[in-house]
mmCIF file of C-alpha atoms in Angstrom:
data_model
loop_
_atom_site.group_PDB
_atom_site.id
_atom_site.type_symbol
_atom_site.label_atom_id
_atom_site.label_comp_id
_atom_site.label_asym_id
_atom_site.label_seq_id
_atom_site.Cartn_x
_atom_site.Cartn_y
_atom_site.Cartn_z
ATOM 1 C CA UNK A 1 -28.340 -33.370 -18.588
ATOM 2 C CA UNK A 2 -28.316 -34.373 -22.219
ATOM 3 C CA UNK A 3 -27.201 -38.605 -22.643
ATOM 4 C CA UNK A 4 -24.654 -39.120 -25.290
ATOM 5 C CA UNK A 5 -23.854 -42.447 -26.567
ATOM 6 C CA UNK A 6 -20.355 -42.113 -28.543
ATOM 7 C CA UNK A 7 -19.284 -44.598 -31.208
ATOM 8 C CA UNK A 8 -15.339 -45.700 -31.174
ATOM 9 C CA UNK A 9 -13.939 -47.707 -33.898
ATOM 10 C CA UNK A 10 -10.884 -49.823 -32.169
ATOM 11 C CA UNK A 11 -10.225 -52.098 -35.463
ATOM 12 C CA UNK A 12 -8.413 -55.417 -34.275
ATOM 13 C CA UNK A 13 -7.173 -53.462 -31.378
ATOM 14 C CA UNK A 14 -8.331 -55.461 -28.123
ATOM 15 C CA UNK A 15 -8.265 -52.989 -24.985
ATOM 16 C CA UNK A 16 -6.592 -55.406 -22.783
ATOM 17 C CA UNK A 17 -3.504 -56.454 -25.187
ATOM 18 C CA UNK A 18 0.276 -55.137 -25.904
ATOM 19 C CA UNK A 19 0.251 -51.719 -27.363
ATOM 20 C CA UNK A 20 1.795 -52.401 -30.826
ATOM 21 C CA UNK A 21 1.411 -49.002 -32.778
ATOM 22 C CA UNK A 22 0.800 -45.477 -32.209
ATOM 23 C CA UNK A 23 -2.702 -45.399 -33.412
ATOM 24 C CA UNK A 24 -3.708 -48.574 -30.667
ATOM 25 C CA UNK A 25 -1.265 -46.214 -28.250
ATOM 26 C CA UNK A 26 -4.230 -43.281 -29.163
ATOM 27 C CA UNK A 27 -7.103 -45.367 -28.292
ATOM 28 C CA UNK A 28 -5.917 -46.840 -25.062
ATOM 29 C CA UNK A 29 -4.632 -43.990 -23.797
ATOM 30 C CA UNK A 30 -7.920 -42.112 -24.747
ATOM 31 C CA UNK A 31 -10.051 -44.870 -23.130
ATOM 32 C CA UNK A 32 -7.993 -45.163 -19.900
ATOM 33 C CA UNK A 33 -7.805 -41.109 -19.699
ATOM 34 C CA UNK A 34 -11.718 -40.750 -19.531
ATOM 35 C CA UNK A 35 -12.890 -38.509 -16.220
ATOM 36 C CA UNK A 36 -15.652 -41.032 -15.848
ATOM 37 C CA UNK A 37 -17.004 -39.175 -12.543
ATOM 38 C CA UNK A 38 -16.959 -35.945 -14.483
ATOM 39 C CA UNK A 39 -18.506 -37.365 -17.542
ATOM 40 C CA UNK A 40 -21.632 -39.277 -16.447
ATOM 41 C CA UNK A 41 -23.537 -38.412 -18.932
ATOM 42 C CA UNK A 42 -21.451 -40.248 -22.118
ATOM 43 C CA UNK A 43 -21.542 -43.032 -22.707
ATOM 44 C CA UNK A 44 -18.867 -44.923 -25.277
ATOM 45 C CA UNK A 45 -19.361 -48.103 -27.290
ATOM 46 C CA UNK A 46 -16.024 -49.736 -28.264
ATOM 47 C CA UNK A 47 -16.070 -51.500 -31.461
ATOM 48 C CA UNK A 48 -13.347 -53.935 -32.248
ATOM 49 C CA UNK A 49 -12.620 -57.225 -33.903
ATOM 50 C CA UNK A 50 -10.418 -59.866 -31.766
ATOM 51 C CA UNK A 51 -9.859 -63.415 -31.216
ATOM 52 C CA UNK A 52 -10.112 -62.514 -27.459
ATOM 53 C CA UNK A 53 -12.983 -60.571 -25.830
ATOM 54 C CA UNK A 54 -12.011 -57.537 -23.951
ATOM 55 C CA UNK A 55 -13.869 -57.069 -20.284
ATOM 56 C CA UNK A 56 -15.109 -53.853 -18.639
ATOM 57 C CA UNK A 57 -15.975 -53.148 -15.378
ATOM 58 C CA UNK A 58 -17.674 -49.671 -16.184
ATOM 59 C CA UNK A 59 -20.781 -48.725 -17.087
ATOM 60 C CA UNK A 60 -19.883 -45.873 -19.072
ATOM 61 C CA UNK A 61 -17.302 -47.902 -21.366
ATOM 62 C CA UNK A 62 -18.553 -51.432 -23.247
ATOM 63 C CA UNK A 63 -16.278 -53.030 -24.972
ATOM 64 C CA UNK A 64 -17.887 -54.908 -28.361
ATOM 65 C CA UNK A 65 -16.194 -58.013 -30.260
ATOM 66 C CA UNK A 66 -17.466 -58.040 -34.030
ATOM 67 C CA UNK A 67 -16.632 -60.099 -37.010
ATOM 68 C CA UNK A 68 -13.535 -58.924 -38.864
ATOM 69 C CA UNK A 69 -15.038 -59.297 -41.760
ATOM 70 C CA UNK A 70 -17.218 -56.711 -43.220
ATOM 71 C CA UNK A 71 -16.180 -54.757 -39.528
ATOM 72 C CA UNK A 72 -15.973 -51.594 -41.100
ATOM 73 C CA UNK A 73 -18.081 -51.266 -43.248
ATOM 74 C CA UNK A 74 -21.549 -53.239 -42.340
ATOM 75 C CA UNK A 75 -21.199 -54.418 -38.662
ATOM 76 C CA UNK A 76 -20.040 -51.194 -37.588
ATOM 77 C CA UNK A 77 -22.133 -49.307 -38.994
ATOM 78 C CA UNK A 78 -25.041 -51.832 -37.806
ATOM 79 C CA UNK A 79 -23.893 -51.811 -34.027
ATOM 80 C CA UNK A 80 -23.998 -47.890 -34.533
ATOM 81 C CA UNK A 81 -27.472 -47.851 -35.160
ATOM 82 C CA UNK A 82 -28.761 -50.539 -33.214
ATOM 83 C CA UNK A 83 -27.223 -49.060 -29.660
ATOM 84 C CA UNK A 84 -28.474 -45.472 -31.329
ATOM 85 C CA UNK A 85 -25.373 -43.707 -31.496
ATOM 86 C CA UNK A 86 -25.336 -40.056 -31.329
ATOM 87 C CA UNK A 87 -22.016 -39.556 -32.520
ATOM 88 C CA UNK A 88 -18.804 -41.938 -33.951
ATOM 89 C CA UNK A 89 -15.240 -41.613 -33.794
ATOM 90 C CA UNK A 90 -13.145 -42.569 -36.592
ATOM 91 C CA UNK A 91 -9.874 -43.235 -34.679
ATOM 92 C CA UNK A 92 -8.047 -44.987 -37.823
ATOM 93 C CA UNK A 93 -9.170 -42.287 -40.077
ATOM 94 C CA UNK A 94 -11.835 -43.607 -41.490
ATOM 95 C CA UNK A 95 -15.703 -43.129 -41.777
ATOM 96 C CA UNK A 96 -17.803 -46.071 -43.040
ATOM 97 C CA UNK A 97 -19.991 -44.277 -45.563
ATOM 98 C CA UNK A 98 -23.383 -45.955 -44.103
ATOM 99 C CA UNK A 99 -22.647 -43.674 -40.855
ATOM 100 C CA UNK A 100 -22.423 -40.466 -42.678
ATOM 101 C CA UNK A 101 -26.024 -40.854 -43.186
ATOM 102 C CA UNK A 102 -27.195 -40.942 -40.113
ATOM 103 C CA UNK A 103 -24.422 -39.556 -37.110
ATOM 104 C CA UNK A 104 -22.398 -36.955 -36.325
ATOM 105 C CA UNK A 105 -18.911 -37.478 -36.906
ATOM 106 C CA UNK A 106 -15.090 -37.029 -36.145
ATOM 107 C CA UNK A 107 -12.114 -38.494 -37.777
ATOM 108 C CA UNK A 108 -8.737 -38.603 -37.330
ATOM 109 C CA UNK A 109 -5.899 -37.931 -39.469
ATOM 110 C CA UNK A 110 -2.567 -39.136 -38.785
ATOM 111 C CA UNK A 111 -0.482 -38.293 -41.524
ATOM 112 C CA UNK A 112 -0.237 -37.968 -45.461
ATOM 113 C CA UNK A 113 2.191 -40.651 -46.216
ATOM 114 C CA UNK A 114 0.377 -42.782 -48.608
ATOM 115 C CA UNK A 115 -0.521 -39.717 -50.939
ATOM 116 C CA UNK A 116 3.365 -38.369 -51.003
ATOM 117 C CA UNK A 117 4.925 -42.226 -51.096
ATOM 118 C CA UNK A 118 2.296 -44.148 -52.707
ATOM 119 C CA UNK A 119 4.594 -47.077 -53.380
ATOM 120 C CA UNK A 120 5.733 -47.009 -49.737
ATOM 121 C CA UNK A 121 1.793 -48.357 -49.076
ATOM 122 C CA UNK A 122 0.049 -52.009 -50.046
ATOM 123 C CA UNK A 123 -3.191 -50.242 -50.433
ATOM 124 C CA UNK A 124 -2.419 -46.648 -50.649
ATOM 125 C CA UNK A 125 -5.030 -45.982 -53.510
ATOM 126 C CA UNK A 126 -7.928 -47.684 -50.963
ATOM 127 C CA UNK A 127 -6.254 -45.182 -48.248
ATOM 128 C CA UNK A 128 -6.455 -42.127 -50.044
ATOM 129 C CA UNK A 129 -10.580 -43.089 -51.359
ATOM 130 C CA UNK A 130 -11.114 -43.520 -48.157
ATOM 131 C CA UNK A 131 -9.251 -40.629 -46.504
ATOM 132 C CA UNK A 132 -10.744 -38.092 -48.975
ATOM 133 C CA UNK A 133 -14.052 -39.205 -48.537
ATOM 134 C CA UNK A 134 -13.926 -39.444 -44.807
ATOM 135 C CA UNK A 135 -12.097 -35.171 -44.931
ATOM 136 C CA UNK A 136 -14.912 -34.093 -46.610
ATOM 137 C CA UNK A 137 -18.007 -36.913 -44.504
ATOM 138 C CA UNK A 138 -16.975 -35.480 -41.178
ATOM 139 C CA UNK A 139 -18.327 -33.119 -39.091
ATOM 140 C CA UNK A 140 -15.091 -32.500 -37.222
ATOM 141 C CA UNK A 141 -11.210 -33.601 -37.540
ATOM 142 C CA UNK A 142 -8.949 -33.832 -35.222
ATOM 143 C CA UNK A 143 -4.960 -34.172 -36.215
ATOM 144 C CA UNK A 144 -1.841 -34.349 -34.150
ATOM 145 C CA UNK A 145 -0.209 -31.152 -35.020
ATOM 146 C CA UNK A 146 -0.030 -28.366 -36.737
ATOM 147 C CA UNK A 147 2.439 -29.725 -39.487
ATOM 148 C CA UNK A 148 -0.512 -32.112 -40.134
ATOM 149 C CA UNK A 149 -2.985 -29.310 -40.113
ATOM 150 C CA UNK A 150 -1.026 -27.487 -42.408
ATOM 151 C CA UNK A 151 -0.693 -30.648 -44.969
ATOM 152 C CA UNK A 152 -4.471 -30.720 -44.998
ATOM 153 C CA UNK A 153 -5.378 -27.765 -45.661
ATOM 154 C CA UNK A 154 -3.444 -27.461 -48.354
ATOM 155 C CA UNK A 155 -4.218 -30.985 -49.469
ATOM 156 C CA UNK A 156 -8.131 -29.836 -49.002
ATOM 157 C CA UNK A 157 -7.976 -25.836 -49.678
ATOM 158 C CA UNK A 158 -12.002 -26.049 -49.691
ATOM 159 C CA UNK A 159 -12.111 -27.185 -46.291
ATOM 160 C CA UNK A 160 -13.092 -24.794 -43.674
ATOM 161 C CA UNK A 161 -9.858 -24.293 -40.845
ATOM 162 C CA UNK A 162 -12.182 -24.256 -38.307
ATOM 163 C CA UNK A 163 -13.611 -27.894 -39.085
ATOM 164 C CA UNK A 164 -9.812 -28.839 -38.020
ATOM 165 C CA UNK A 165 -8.597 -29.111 -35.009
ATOM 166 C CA UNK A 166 -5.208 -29.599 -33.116
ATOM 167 C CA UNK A 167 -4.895 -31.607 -30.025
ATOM 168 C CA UNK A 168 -1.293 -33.134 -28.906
ATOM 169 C CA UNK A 169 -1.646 -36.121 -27.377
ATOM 170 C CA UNK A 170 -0.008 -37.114 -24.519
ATOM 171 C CA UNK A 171 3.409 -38.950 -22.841
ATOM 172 C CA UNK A 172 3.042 -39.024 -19.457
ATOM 173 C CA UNK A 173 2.303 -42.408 -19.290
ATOM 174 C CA UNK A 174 5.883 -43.330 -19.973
ATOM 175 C CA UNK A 175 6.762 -40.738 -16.886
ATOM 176 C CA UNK A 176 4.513 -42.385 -14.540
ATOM 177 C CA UNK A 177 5.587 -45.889 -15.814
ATOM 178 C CA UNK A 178 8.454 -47.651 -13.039
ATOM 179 C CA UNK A 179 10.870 -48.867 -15.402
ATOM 180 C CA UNK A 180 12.121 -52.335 -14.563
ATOM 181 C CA UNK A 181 15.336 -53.220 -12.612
ATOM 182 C CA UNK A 182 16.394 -56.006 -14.982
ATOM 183 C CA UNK A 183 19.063 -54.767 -16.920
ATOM 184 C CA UNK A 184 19.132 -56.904 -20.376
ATOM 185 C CA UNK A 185 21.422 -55.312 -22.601
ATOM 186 C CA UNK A 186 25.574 -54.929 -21.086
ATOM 187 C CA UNK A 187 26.230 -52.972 -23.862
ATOM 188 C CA UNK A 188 26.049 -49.288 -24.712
ATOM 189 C CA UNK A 189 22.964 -48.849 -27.412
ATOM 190 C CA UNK A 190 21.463 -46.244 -29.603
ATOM 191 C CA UNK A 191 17.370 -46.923 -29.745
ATOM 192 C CA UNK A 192 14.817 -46.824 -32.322
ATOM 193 C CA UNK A 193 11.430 -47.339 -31.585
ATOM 194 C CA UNK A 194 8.602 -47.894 -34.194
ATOM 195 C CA UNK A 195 7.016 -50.623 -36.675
ATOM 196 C CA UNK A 196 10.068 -52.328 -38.806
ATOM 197 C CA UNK A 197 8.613 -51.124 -42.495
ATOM 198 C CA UNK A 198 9.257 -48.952 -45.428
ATOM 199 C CA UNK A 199 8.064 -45.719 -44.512
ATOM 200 C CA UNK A 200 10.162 -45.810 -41.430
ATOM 201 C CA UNK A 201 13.138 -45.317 -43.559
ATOM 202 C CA UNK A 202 14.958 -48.232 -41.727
ATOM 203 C CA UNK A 203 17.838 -49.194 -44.113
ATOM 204 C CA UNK A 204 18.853 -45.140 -43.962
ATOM 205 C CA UNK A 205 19.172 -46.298 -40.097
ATOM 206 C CA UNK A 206 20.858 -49.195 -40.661
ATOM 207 C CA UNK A 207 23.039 -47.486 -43.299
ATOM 208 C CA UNK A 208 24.311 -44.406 -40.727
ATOM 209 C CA UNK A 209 24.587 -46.811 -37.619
ATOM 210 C CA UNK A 210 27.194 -48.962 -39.954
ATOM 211 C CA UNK A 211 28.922 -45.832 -40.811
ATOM 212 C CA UNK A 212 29.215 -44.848 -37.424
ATOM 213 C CA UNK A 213 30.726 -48.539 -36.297
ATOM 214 C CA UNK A 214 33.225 -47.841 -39.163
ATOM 215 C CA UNK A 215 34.315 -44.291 -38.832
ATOM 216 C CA UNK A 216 34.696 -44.517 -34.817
ATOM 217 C CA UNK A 217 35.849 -48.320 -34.454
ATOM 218 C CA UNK A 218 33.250 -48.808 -31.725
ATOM 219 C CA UNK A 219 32.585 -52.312 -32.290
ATOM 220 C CA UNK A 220 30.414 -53.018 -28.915
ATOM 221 C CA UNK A 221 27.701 -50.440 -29.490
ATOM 222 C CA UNK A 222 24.533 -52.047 -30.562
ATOM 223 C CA UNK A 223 21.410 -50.696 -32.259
ATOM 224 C CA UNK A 224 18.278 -51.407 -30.513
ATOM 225 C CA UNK A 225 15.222 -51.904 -32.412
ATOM 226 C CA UNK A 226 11.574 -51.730 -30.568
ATOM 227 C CA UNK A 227 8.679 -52.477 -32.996
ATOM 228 C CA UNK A 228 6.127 -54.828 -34.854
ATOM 229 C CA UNK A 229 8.016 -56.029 -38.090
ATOM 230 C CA UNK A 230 5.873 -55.646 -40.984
ATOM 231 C CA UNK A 231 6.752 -59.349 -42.805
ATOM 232 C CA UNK A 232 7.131 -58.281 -46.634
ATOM 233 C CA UNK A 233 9.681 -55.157 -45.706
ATOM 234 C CA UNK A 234 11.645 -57.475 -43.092
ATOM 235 C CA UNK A 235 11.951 -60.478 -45.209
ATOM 236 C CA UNK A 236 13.460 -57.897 -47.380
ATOM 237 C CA UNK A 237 16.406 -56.137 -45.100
ATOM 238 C CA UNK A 238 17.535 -59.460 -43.875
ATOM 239 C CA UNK A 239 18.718 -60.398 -47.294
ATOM 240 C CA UNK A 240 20.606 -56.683 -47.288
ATOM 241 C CA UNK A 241 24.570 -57.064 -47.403
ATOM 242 C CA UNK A 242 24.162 -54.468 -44.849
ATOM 243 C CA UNK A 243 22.076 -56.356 -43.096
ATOM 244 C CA UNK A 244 24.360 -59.148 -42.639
ATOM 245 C CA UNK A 245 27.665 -56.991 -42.291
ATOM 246 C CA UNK A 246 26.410 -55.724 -39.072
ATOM 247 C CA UNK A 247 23.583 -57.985 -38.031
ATOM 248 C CA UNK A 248 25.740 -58.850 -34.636
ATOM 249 C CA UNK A 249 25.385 -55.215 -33.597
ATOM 250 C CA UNK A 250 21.204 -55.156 -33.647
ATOM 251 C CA UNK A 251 18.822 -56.137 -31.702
ATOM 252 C CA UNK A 252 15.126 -56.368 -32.754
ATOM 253 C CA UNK A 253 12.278 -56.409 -29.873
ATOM 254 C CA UNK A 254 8.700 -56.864 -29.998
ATOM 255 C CA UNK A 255 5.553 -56.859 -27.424
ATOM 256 C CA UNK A 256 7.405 -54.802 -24.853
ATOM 257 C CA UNK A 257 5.709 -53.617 -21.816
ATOM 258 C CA UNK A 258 4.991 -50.023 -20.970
ATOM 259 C CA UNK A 259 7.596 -50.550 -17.741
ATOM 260 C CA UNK A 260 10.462 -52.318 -20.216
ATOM 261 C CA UNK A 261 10.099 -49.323 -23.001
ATOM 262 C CA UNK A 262 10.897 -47.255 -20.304
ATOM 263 C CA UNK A 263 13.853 -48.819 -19.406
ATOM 264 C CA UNK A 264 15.093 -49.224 -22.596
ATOM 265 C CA UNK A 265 14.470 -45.369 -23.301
ATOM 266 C CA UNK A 266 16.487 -44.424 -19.960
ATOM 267 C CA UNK A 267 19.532 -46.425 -20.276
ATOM 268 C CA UNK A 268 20.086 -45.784 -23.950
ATOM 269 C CA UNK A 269 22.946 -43.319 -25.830
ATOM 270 C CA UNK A 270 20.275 -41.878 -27.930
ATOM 271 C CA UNK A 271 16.582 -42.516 -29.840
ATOM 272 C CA UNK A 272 17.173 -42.064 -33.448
ATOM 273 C CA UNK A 273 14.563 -41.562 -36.034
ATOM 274 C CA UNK A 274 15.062 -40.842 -39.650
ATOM 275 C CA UNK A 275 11.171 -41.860 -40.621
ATOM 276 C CA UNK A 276 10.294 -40.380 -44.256
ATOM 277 C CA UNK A 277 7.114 -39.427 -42.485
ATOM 278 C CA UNK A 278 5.471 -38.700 -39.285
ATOM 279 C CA UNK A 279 2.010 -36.855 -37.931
ATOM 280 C CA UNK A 280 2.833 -36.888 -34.498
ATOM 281 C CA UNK A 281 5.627 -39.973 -33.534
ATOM 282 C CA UNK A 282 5.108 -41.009 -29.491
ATOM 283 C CA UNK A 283 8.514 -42.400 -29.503
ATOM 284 C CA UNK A 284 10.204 -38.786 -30.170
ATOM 285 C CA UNK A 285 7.906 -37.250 -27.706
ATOM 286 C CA UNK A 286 8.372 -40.127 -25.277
ATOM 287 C CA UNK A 287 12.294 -40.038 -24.888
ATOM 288 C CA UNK A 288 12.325 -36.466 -25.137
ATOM 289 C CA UNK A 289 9.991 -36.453 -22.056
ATOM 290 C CA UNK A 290 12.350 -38.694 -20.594
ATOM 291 C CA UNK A 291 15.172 -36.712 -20.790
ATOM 292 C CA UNK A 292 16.959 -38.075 -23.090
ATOM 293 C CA UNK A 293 18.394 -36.886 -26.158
ATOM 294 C CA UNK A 294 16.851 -37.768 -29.766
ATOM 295 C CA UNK A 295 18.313 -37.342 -32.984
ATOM 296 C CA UNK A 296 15.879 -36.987 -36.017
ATOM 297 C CA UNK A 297 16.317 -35.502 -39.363
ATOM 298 C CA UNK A 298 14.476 -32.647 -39.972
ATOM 299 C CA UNK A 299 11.257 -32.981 -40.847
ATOM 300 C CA UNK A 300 8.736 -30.250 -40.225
ATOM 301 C CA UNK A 301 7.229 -31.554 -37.540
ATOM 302 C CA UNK A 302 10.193 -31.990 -35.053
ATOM 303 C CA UNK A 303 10.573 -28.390 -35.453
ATOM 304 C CA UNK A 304 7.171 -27.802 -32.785
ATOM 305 C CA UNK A 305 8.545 -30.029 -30.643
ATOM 306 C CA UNK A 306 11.950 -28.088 -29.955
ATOM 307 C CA UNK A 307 10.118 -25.056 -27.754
ATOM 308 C CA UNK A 308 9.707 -28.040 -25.103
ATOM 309 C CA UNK A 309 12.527 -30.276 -25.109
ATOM 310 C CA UNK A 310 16.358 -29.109 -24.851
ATOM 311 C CA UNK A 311 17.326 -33.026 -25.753
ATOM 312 C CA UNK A 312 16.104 -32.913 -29.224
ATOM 313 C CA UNK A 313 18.979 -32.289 -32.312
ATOM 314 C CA UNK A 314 17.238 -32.035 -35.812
ATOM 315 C CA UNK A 315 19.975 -32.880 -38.462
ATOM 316 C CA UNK A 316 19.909 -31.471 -41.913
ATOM 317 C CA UNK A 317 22.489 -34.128 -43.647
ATOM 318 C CA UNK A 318 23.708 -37.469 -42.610
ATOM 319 C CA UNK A 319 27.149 -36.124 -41.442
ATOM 320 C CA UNK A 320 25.388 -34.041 -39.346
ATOM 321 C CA UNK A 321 23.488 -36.671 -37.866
ATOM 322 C CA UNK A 322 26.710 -39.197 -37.718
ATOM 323 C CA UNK A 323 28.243 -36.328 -35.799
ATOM 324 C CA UNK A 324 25.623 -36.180 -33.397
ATOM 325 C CA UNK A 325 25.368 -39.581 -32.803
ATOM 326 C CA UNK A 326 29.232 -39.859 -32.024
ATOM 327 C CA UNK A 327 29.039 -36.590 -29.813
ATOM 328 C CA UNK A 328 26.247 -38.299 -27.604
ATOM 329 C CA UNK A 329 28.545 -41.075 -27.493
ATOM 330 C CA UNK A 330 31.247 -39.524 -26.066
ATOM 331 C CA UNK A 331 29.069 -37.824 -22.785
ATOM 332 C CA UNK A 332 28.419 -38.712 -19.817
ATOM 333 C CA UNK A 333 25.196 -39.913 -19.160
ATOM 334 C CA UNK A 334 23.031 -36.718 -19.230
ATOM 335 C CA UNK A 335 19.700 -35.988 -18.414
ATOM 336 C CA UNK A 336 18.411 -32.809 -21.055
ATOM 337 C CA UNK A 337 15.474 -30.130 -19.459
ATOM 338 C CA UNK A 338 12.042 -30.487 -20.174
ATOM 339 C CA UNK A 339 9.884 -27.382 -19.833
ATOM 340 C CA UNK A 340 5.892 -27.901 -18.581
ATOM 341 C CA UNK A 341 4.019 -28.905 -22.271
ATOM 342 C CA UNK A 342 1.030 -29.333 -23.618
ATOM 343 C CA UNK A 343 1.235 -33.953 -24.075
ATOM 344 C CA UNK A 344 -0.868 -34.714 -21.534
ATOM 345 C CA UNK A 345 -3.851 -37.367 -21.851
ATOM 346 C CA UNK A 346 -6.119 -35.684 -19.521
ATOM 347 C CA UNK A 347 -5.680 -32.327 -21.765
ATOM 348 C CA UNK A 348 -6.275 -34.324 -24.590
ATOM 349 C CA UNK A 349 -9.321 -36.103 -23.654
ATOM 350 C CA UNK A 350 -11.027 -33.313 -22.101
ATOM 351 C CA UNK A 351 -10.537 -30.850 -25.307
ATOM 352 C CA UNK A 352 -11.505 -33.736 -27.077
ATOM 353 C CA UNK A 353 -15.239 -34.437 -25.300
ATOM 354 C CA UNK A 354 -15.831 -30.802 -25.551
ATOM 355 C CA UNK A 355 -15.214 -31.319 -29.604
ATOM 356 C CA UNK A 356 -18.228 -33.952 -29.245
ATOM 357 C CA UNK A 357 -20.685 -32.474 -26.975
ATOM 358 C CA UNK A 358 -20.632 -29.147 -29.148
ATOM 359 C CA UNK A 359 -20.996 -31.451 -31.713
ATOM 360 C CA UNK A 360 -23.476 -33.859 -31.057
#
């Protein structure tokens, strides 16, 4: 049986800490997912940069602290050859351009929101060199859904469709996850989960949660916010009169467990998300799989998800969404059907591998 030795770039993502975004979400899930039995003949290198060393107790999975500096783009690339990697995974979208040269390749692309909200980005110029070079360097790319196919195609047209590929990840670690007994929050609470910054569209949140206090004299109901603040954006809505006007109602979290987010998901009115952008978003997917009901606006991507999940309401205006929020109010608690989907690690891992043995 042939040996592969697979290359995965974790950035400052250490294995063993909090789960802060979705793309650290991808990578630990992917790890932990592995049919190691099954697959004795990989095995996987994992490339990161962290104050903390990461420990594994597998043969088939080593975990490798490297500088931060220069990570990407010379001690990556370095580690890559000297452990004679067959082929490397480009989890955060990107392909150092030394690798190219030498191994087989797959990227991942999340989303396009730094090339339709440039300004919305620090280094959205650096993301787009990088993005287009890495499109065209790999051998295969893998993306979220078919929304984000879609976007690249169109972005690319000279691509081949058959160099893309669509996997959904998977949720049903959030099934599987006991949420804890301690019950923190009294009050009734809509939910958002996701990292506190522009693209997110947070002060649209803030702005229909302060019009639904207002309209329905509810003064109890609290929003709860679950999510790494990015400092420059937050330093920015706490000087917002609408910040202040309602700061009493919010609640801002951070570093919460698999077992609390679960909690927080099950005991809450609603998940609302009113992002400018997303490729895949595990929060959506997450309550939805839950049971519960989420309220979105209506981006294209939502739209795949509805097949699966009775629970989800796509809005089209902010009324619309105000009214939804205030009808969800007004229920019971209710528990909305999920049919049998496709979000499943294991699925995701396994079409995955076969992507980088045909490959490799």
């Amino acid at each position: 049986m042939k040996k592969i030795k697979i290359g995965i770039d974790g950035g400052d993502f250490n294995p063993e800490s909090t789960i802060q975004s979705g793309i650290q979400r991808l990578v630990s899930s992917f790890l932990v997912s592995i049919p190691l039995k099954q697959e004795s003949s990989l095995t996987f290198y994992y490339y990161y940069f962290s104050k903390q060393s990461a420990h594994s107790n597998s043969k088939t999975i080593r975990y490798v602290n490297l500088p931060r500096k220069f990570f990407s783009f010379l001690f990556v690339p370095l580690k890559c050859f000297l452990d004679r990697i067959n082929v490397y995974m480009g989890f955060s979208g990107i392909i150092p351009p030394i690798i190219r040269l030498f191994k087989k390749t797959v990227v991942f692309i999340h989303d396009f929101g730094f090339y339709h909200f440039p300004d919305y980005y620090p280094e959205s110029e650096k993301f787009i060199w990088q993005t287009n070079y890495s499109v065209f360097a790999a051998n295969k790319i893998i993306v979220f859904s078919k929304t984000v196919r879609n976007q690249l195609l169109n972005q690319f047209p000279t691509i081949k469709p058959d160099k893309v590929i669509t996997i959904y990840p998977g949720v049903n670690y959030v099934i599987q996850s006991k949420a804890t007994n301690e019950r923190t929050i009294n009050n009734p609470y809509f939910l958002y989960v996701g990292v506190i910054k522009k693209i997110k569209n947070i002060e649209k949140l803030l702005s229909l949660f302060e019009v639904f206090i207002s309209e329905t004299k509810i003064l109890h109901v609290k929003l709860v916010l679950i999510g790494v603040k990015e400092q420059s954006y937050w330093e920015h809505i706490i000087k917002l009169p609408l910040f202040l006007k309602i700061q009493k109602n919010l609640i801002f979290l951070e570093h919460v467990s698999d077992k609390d987010l679960v909690f927080y998901y099950k005991h809450c009115i609603a998940l609302l998300n009113t992002s400018l952008v997303e490729g895949f978003c595990y929060p959506v997917v997450e309550a939805l799989s839950l049971g519960k009901k989420v309220i979105t606006n209506d981006l294209p991507l939502y739209l795949e998800f509805k097949p699966y999940f009775e629970g989800l309401r796509i809005t089209k205006s902010d009324n619309d969404f105000l009214l939804a929020m205030k009808e969800e109010f007004r229920k019971k608690k209710t528990v909305y059907s999920v049919k049998q989907n496709s979000f499943n690690w294991s699925k995701f891992s396994s079409k995955l591998l076969t992507v980088v043995k045909n490959i490799s």
